[in-house]
Coordinates of C-alpha atoms in Angstrom, one line a residue:
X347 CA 16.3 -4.9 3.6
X348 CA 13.5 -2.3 3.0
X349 CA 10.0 -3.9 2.9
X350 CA 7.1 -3.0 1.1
X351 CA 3.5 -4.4 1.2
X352 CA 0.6 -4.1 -1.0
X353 CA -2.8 -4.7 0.6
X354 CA -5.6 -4.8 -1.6
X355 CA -9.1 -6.0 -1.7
X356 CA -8.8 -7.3 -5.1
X357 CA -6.3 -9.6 -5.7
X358 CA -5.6 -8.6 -9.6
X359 CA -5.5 -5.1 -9.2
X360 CA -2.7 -5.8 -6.8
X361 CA -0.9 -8.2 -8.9
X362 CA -1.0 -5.6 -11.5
X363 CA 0.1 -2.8 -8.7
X364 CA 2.9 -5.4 -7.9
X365 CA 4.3 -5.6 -11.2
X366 CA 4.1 -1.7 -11.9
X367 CA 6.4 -1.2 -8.6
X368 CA 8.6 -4.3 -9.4
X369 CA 9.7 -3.0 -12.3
X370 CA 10.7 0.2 -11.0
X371 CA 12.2 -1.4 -7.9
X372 CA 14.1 -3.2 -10.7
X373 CA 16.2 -0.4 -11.5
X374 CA 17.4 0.3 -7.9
X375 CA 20.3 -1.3 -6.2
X376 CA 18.8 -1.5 -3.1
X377 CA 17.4 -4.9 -1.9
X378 CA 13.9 -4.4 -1.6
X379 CA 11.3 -6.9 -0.4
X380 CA 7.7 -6.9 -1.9
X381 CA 4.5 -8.6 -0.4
X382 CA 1.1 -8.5 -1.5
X383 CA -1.5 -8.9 1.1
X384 CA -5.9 -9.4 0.7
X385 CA -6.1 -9.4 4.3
X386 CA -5.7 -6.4 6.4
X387 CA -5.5 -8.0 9.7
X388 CA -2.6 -10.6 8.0
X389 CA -0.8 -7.4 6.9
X390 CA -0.8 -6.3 10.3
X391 CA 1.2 -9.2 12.0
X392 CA 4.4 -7.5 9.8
X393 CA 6.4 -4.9 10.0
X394 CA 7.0 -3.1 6.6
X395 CA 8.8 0.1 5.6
X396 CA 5.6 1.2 3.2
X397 CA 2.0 -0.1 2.8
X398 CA 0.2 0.9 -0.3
X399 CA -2.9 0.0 0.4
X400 CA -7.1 0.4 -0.7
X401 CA -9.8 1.8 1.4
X402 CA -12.2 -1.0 1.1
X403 CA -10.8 -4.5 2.3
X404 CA -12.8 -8.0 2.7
X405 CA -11.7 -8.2 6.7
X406 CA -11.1 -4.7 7.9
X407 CA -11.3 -1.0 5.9
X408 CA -7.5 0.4 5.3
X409 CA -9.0 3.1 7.7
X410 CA -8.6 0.6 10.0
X411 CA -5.6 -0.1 9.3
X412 CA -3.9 3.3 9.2
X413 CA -5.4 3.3 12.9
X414 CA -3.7 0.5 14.1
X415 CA -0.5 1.4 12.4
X416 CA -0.4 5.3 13.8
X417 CA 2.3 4.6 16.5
X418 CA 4.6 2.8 14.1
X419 CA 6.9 4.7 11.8
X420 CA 5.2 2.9 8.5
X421 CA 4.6 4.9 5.5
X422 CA 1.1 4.6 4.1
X423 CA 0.0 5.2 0.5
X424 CA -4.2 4.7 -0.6
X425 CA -4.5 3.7 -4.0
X426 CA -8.2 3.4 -3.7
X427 CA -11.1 3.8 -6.3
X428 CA -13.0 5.1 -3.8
X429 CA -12.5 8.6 -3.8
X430 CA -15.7 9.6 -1.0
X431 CA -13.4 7.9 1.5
X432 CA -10.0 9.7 0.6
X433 CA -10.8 12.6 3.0
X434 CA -10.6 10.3 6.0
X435 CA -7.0 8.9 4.7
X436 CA -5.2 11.6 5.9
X437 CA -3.5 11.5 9.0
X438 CA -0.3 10.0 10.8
X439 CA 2.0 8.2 8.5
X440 CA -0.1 8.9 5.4
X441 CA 2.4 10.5 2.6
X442 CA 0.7 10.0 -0.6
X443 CA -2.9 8.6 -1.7
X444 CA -3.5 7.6 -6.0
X445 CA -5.9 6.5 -7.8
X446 CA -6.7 3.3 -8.7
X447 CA -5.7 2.2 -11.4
X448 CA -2.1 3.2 -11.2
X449 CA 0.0 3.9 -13.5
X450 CA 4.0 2.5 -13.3
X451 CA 5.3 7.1 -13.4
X452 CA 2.4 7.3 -10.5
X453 CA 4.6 4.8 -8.2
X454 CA 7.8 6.2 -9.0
X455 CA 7.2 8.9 -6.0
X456 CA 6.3 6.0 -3.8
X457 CA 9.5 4.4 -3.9

C-alpha cells in the first residue's frame, strides 16, 4: 500500500487537489491510499509515503511540519500560494514544490 496525504489549509482547494491526483492515480495499478488532512498536527500522527502539503495551515505552518518529519523518509511536495515562503521549503525530504492552483499534468511528476 503506498500512502499519500494532502494537507491543506483550505479544505476545497484540497478536495480539488484530491481529485486532480485521483484521477491520475486512477490509471496506475498500484494500490494507492489518499487522505486529505486541514490539520497539520493530525497529519503528523501518520505515516505516509508523500505529503503534498501548503505553507500556511490553521494549527501549525507546513514549515513546521517538514521539521518534524526530517528524520522520516516522507517525501514532501508545497503546493502553496504563498510564494514569499517557498525559499524556506527547501530542505530534507522536500522533492518538488507547485503552485497553487494545480493543475492535474502538474501532479503527474508527484506520483
Amino acid at each position: 500500500m503506498y500512502k499519500i496525504a494532502i494537507l491543506d489549509g483550505n479544505m476545497e482547494s484540497g478536495i480539488e487537489t484530491k481529485k486532480c491526483l485521483c484521477k491520475i492515480i486512477n490509471g496506475i495499478q498500484e494500490n494507492v491510499e489518499v487522505e486529505l488532512y486541514v490539520s497539520g498536527r493530525e497529519c503528523l500522527k501518520h505515516s505516509f509515503d508523500i505529503i503534498l502539503l501548503e505553507t500556511v495551515l490553521p494549527d501549525i505552518s507546513g514549515l513546521e511540519v517538514k521539521n518534524q518529519l526530517s528524520h522520516t523518509n516522507t517525501a514532501l511536495c508545497f503546493v502553496t500560494n504563498h510564494s514569499e515562503m517557498m525559499n524556506q521549503a527547501f530542505g530534507k525530504n522536500v522533492f518538488e514544490k507547485k503552485k497553487k492552483p494545480v493543475k492535474i499534468d502538474q501532479l503527474r511528476s508527484v506520483i
